[in-house]
Amino acid sequence: MYPIPVSDPRVSELITWYLNALQRAIDIIWENIDWKYRFPRIEKRKQVVIIPGKLKVPELPKSKSFKKKLRDELLLNCPYARHWVDAVIRTAYSIMESWRKRYLKGRARKVMPRVRRRFARCKITLMKVDYGEKKIRITVRPGEYIEVSWSSRWFTRRVEGWRVGEVILKDDRVLIPFKSTRIIKVRNVIAWDSNELSLDGFSPRTGFIRVDLKPLQSMKFIYEKKKMVAQSKGLKSIYEKYVARERNRERDFINKLATGLRKLFPNTIHVFEDLEKEGLVSKGKASKSRRKRNARTPWKLIHKKISEKAITVKVSPKNTSRTCPRCGCVVKTRVGRLFKCPRCEFKLDRQKLASINIYLKYSKMRGFPHSDDLEKTMKEELWVGATRAGGAR
Ligand SMILES: [Zn+2]
């Protein structure tokens, strides 16, 4: 997704209408939800568990007649091209579907979703893309257009030959999703574990890889102190200035880290633990037994940025920090820096253990044969650093 700045008051007007219509559509869908009693089914590894006890499950209205009524209603108040109404309806359904999924998993409350961010998602039928001129024409009203061009942008060369997807309008910019049709040959896999002050990787080609995150930590630590001082003196505007600066520095660091990793490891799949699942997996168990992950480090943002720049895969974090990679024995306790398998005597620095288990999970998922030279690769190590203020990686 690449941004192109625009300054056109029509865009903001369109977004304002779009959001009103979107919330209206969500209202109408919400009012027409059919709450059905169901026996919820939970699928878990080929087993389907049906929970005894009925639950009220929301079914979204999807009949043709309902959709027609919804469309007609929204069209009453639409000064724009009709396709914008269809764009609104589609976005409303996707918001409701994702709310429904989260609700059934117990992650969302029974409250109607509210749209908070200002945006308008376009439809392909509202766009005319000229790949020769690198221009996109977006229909506002029949016969009235907004034009954006991606020629001579900083990313122009990078997206050469790629296809354009549905753009998103923001108040001051247009976000263009480019899709590459290139086929990327994967030559390397790296499994990453997030540790307290480092990102620890394992790759069957490179061995262990260690990315030092201390510069990020110390930067954040300094800002924490500065913010505390500003807060204690009641200097709100200065406090906010520090918040914004810290965020910028953090983003800058993570961007450089992600770019650096892509350059250092081309054609690589990066495997991460699914942090969303973390709470679910170790539920109930004492959280102190979890590997220490520094709360100061923005792991989710790091994962997100890397996934924007490289190919990433997620695996479940279950037992990755206490399984013996050689014999598969799951060890109960986790003490000391060194992991020692009680069954086969395998020894490894605990910080490196999870990354190799994450790799093994991934290769199992893909049906890779478990190669014998894995233990040989485990003797290799690569240290990687990311500088904070530009310069060499
Ligand atoms: Zn073992």
XYZ file of C-alpha atoms and ligand atoms in Angstrom:
394
model
C 0.000 0.000 0.000
C 1.526 3.295 -1.085
C 0.218 6.802 -0.329
C -0.148 9.695 -2.716
C -0.844 13.044 -1.077
C -3.936 14.891 -2.266
C -5.401 18.205 -1.278
C -8.890 18.350 -2.596
C -11.828 19.438 -0.402
C -14.061 17.082 -2.384
C -12.236 14.132 -0.862
C -13.081 15.171 2.687
C -16.678 15.845 1.734
C -16.925 12.437 0.138
C -15.413 10.751 3.202
C -17.860 12.533 5.493
C -20.792 11.328 3.432
C -19.248 7.853 3.156
C -18.869 7.481 6.919
C -22.418 8.654 7.597
C -23.752 6.222 5.046
C -21.509 3.460 6.398
C -22.736 3.944 9.948
C -26.315 4.076 8.665
C -25.772 0.785 6.802
C -24.292 -0.819 9.918
C -27.284 0.454 11.947
C -29.716 -1.120 9.508
C -27.856 -4.419 9.349
C -27.613 -4.442 13.146
C -31.349 -3.885 13.564
C -32.039 -6.773 11.227
C -29.770 -9.325 12.839
C -31.535 -12.580 13.531
C -30.456 -13.883 16.943
C -30.764 -17.628 16.643
C -30.292 -20.229 19.311
C -27.527 -22.569 18.270
C -25.248 -25.164 19.687
C -21.905 -23.559 19.046
C -19.336 -25.730 17.340
C -15.686 -25.285 18.002
C -13.277 -26.855 15.601
C -10.008 -27.881 17.066
C -7.483 -29.879 15.084
C -9.875 -32.046 13.049
C -12.098 -32.519 16.110
C -15.392 -30.710 16.278
C -16.567 -29.987 19.782
C -20.222 -29.128 20.182
C -20.764 -27.242 23.373
C -23.780 -28.453 25.332
C -25.990 -25.475 26.004
C -27.493 -23.139 23.518
C -26.063 -19.770 22.670
C -27.597 -16.861 20.876
C -25.795 -16.557 17.581
C -26.195 -13.485 15.392
C -27.096 -14.152 11.760
C -26.605 -11.184 9.473
C -29.440 -10.397 7.067
C -28.331 -11.437 3.607
C -31.413 -11.889 1.505
C -31.642 -10.172 -1.843
C -34.713 -8.257 -0.797
C -32.985 -6.958 2.316
C -29.957 -5.848 0.347
C -32.147 -4.110 -2.188
C -34.002 -2.232 0.550
C -30.721 -1.248 2.147
C -29.377 0.006 -1.155
C -32.532 1.970 -1.948
C -32.493 3.565 1.465
C -28.876 4.671 1.146
C -29.449 5.943 -2.387
C -32.046 8.408 -1.075
C -29.274 10.370 0.480
C -26.514 9.957 -2.046
C -25.257 12.889 -4.076
C -22.437 10.762 -5.499
C -22.143 8.057 -8.107
C -24.310 5.039 -7.275
C -21.335 2.719 -7.033
C -20.290 4.555 -3.884
C -23.377 3.145 -2.194
C -22.290 -0.344 -3.192
C -18.833 0.380 -1.799
C -20.454 1.455 1.480
C -22.588 -1.677 1.666
C -19.650 -3.954 1.064
C -17.543 -2.240 3.734
C -20.489 -2.378 6.169
C -20.798 -6.130 5.648
C -17.112 -6.731 6.096
C -17.133 -4.745 9.365
C -20.177 -6.700 10.563
C -18.705 -10.051 9.546
C -15.530 -9.374 11.444
C -17.501 -8.184 14.471
C -19.568 -11.418 14.289
C -16.480 -13.597 14.202
C -14.908 -11.799 17.147
C -18.202 -11.923 19.044
C -18.486 -15.687 18.611
C -14.952 -16.092 19.881
C -15.774 -13.953 22.910
C -13.511 -11.138 21.792
C -16.176 -8.534 21.056
C -19.151 -7.369 23.048
C -22.766 -7.339 21.929
C -22.507 -3.722 20.906
C -23.021 -2.287 17.467
C -19.690 -1.508 15.794
C -18.902 2.172 15.401
C -16.753 3.545 12.628
C -14.106 5.813 14.068
C -11.403 6.269 11.455
C -11.960 8.593 8.538
C -11.626 6.738 5.243
C -13.536 5.708 2.155
C -12.849 2.438 0.390
C -13.331 2.672 -3.323
C -14.702 0.031 -5.667
C -12.922 -1.127 -8.761
C -15.963 -0.046 -10.804
C -15.312 3.541 -9.679
C -11.736 3.471 -10.891
C -10.117 3.728 -14.244
C -6.463 2.804 -14.198
C -4.084 3.902 -16.919
C -0.969 1.774 -16.516
C 0.879 3.561 -19.335
C 0.479 7.004 -17.814
C 0.446 5.579 -14.272
C -2.773 7.395 -13.495
C -5.933 6.511 -11.605
C -9.185 8.264 -12.267
C -11.745 7.967 -9.490
C -15.368 8.763 -10.193
C -16.951 11.074 -7.657
C -20.177 11.876 -9.470
C -21.111 10.822 -12.989
C -18.795 12.914 -15.137
C -16.805 14.268 -12.197
C -13.446 12.758 -11.321
C -10.445 12.929 -9.047
C -7.149 12.006 -10.636
C -4.046 10.731 -8.939
C -0.799 9.680 -10.528
C 1.936 7.439 -9.257
C 4.530 8.387 -11.843
C 7.722 9.919 -10.434
C 7.007 8.853 -6.875
C 9.621 7.362 -4.610
C 8.018 3.924 -5.037
C 7.320 4.130 -8.770
C 10.157 1.817 -9.712
C 9.322 -0.647 -7.013
C 5.804 -1.236 -8.321
C 6.751 -1.401 -11.991
C 4.497 -3.927 -13.686
C 2.288 -4.454 -10.630
C -1.504 -4.254 -10.678
C -3.537 -1.678 -8.800
C -6.224 -2.810 -6.360
C -9.030 -0.867 -4.736
C -7.798 2.448 -3.399
C -8.624 3.920 -0.014
C -9.290 7.629 0.296
C -8.087 9.513 3.348
C -8.517 13.224 3.993
C -5.051 14.106 2.780
C -3.971 11.108 0.743
C -4.985 8.243 -1.478
C -3.659 4.817 -0.523
C -3.013 2.559 -3.468
C -2.607 -1.167 -2.938
C -0.277 -2.632 -5.511
C -0.284 -6.316 -6.177
C 2.724 -8.036 -7.535
C 2.246 -10.867 -9.933
C 5.892 -11.744 -9.661
C 6.670 -15.225 -8.530
C 9.100 -15.184 -5.667
C 11.265 -18.226 -5.295
C 11.769 -18.940 -1.651
C 15.333 -19.834 -0.837
C 15.422 -19.417 2.907
C 13.204 -19.729 5.964
C 13.854 -17.899 9.213
C 11.850 -18.559 12.359
C 11.815 -15.629 14.790
C 11.273 -15.523 18.497
C 10.666 -12.278 20.354
C 12.815 -12.019 23.442
C 13.372 -9.357 26.001
C 15.980 -7.303 24.211
C 16.402 -9.122 20.956
C 14.745 -10.763 18.038
C 16.191 -14.268 17.852
C 16.007 -16.195 14.643
C 16.879 -19.617 13.361
C 17.371 -20.557 9.769
C 18.533 -23.926 8.457
C 20.858 -22.051 6.104
C 22.279 -19.393 8.363
C 22.021 -20.882 11.824
C 21.031 -18.645 14.707
C 20.471 -14.975 14.014
C 20.369 -12.381 16.714
C 18.963 -8.905 16.168
C 19.888 -6.511 18.916
C 16.976 -4.345 20.035
C 18.794 -2.507 22.789
C 19.017 0.798 20.866
C 15.223 0.790 20.593
C 14.903 -0.013 24.275
C 17.235 2.714 25.433
C 15.542 5.265 23.204
C 12.180 4.351 24.715
C 13.625 4.398 28.190
C 14.909 7.948 27.734
C 11.525 9.111 26.478
C 9.783 7.442 29.368
C 11.864 9.495 31.758
C 11.269 12.681 29.794
C 7.541 12.042 29.714
C 7.502 11.395 33.444
C 9.227 14.698 34.176
C 6.854 16.601 31.897
C 3.882 14.916 33.504
C 5.006 15.635 37.037
C 5.371 19.298 36.147
C 1.966 19.316 34.500
C 3.362 20.315 31.101
C 0.801 18.686 28.888
C 1.901 20.060 25.524
C 5.502 19.056 26.165
C 4.363 15.634 27.270
C 2.453 15.230 24.036
C 5.434 16.392 22.030
C 7.503 13.613 23.598
C 4.798 11.050 22.883
C 4.784 12.044 19.218
C 8.578 12.088 18.985
C 8.908 8.727 20.628
C 6.379 7.261 18.223
C 8.251 8.682 15.228
C 11.577 7.354 16.422
C 10.049 3.968 17.101
C 8.493 3.759 13.657
C 11.681 4.884 12.039
C 13.666 2.223 13.865
C 11.224 -0.536 13.002
C 11.057 0.523 9.363
C 14.824 0.391 9.106
C 14.866 -2.961 10.834
C 12.306 -4.428 8.432
C 14.052 -2.992 5.365
C 17.398 -4.231 6.637
C 16.091 -7.733 7.159
C 14.662 -7.824 3.676
C 17.967 -6.748 2.157
C 19.997 -9.076 4.302
C 17.746 -12.067 3.659
C 16.242 -11.867 0.187
C 13.649 -14.427 -0.959
C 12.985 -15.502 2.596
C 9.901 -16.579 4.479
C 9.856 -15.180 7.995
C 7.991 -17.287 10.536
C 6.602 -15.693 13.698
C 4.599 -16.816 16.658
C 0.989 -15.736 16.529
C 0.912 -13.255 19.399
C -2.882 -13.038 19.224
C -3.046 -16.659 20.225
C -0.576 -16.320 23.039
C -3.166 -15.539 25.726
C -5.397 -18.368 24.572
C -2.702 -20.992 24.602
C -1.293 -20.368 28.049
C -4.663 -19.515 29.540
C -5.034 -20.211 33.219
C -1.423 -21.077 33.717
C 0.726 -18.698 35.676
C 1.774 -15.968 33.302
C 5.069 -15.615 35.124
C 6.148 -18.908 33.640
C 5.946 -17.322 30.200
C 9.123 -16.261 28.600
C 9.816 -12.677 29.480
C 8.860 -10.415 26.681
C 9.532 -6.790 27.271
C 6.311 -4.828 27.356
C 8.222 -1.818 26.122
C 8.994 -3.475 22.810
C 6.210 -3.042 20.252
C 6.210 -6.626 18.985
C 3.013 -6.376 17.035
C 4.274 -3.366 15.138
C 7.554 -5.130 14.392
C 5.710 -8.165 13.018
C 3.412 -5.956 11.003
C 6.219 -3.954 9.417
C 8.183 -7.053 8.511
C 5.080 -8.595 6.973
C 4.659 -5.472 4.842
C 8.150 -5.843 3.457
C 8.653 -9.586 3.336
C 6.655 -12.793 3.302
C 5.591 -13.880 6.766
C 3.820 -16.885 8.244
C 2.404 -17.340 11.747
C 2.512 -20.454 13.874
C 0.969 -21.205 17.247
C 3.208 -20.268 20.202
C 2.182 -23.368 22.131
C 5.095 -24.957 24.000
C 7.720 -23.364 21.784
C 9.778 -22.374 24.795
C 9.761 -25.755 26.488
C 9.943 -28.449 23.869
C 13.126 -30.346 23.153
C 13.834 -29.885 19.443
C 15.687 -33.177 19.264
C 13.298 -35.628 20.915
C 10.090 -33.625 21.291
C 9.937 -33.976 25.054
C 7.899 -31.178 26.674
C 9.623 -29.951 29.797
C 7.469 -28.601 32.626
C 9.777 -26.197 34.373
C 11.645 -23.322 32.892
C 14.535 -22.233 35.023
C 17.969 -20.948 34.228
C 19.520 -19.736 31.028
C 20.214 -23.176 29.707
C 17.598 -25.593 28.470
C 18.440 -29.206 29.232
C 16.280 -32.058 28.029
C 15.700 -34.614 30.813
C 15.163 -37.377 28.271
C 17.911 -36.981 25.681
C 20.280 -34.550 27.425
C 20.079 -32.040 24.578
C 21.339 -28.635 25.713
C 20.715 -25.176 24.296
C 20.637 -21.548 25.374
C 17.009 -20.948 26.291
C 16.905 -17.740 24.288
C 17.532 -19.739 21.134
C 15.253 -22.618 21.935
C 11.959 -21.096 20.847
C 13.239 -19.994 17.444
C 14.275 -23.516 16.496
C 10.965 -24.919 17.742
C 9.119 -22.305 15.721
C 11.126 -23.393 12.696
C 10.284 -27.050 13.344
C 6.596 -26.217 13.681
C 6.688 -24.453 10.364
C 8.535 -27.241 8.573
C 6.122 -29.804 9.997
C 3.219 -27.707 8.762
C 4.783 -27.683 5.322
C 5.745 -31.323 5.466
C 9.467 -30.657 5.102
C 11.693 -33.539 6.016
C 13.495 -32.923 9.261
C 17.073 -32.714 8.116
C 19.877 -34.263 10.098
C 22.294 -31.386 9.723
C 20.037 -29.194 11.794
C 22.283 -29.747 14.770
C 25.273 -28.709 12.732
C 23.541 -25.470 11.673
C 22.747 -24.825 15.285
C 26.419 -24.143 15.837
C 26.396 -21.190 13.437
C 25.562 -17.707 14.571
C 24.948 -14.327 12.950
C 24.643 -11.101 14.878
C 22.655 -8.285 13.379
C 22.215 -4.759 14.621
C 20.005 -1.911 13.585
C 21.322 1.592 13.967
C 18.949 4.203 15.247
C 20.000 7.234 13.255
C 20.421 6.050 9.684
C 23.801 5.016 8.388
C 24.913 1.503 7.676
C 22.745 -1.364 8.708
Zn 15.258 -34.272 24.193
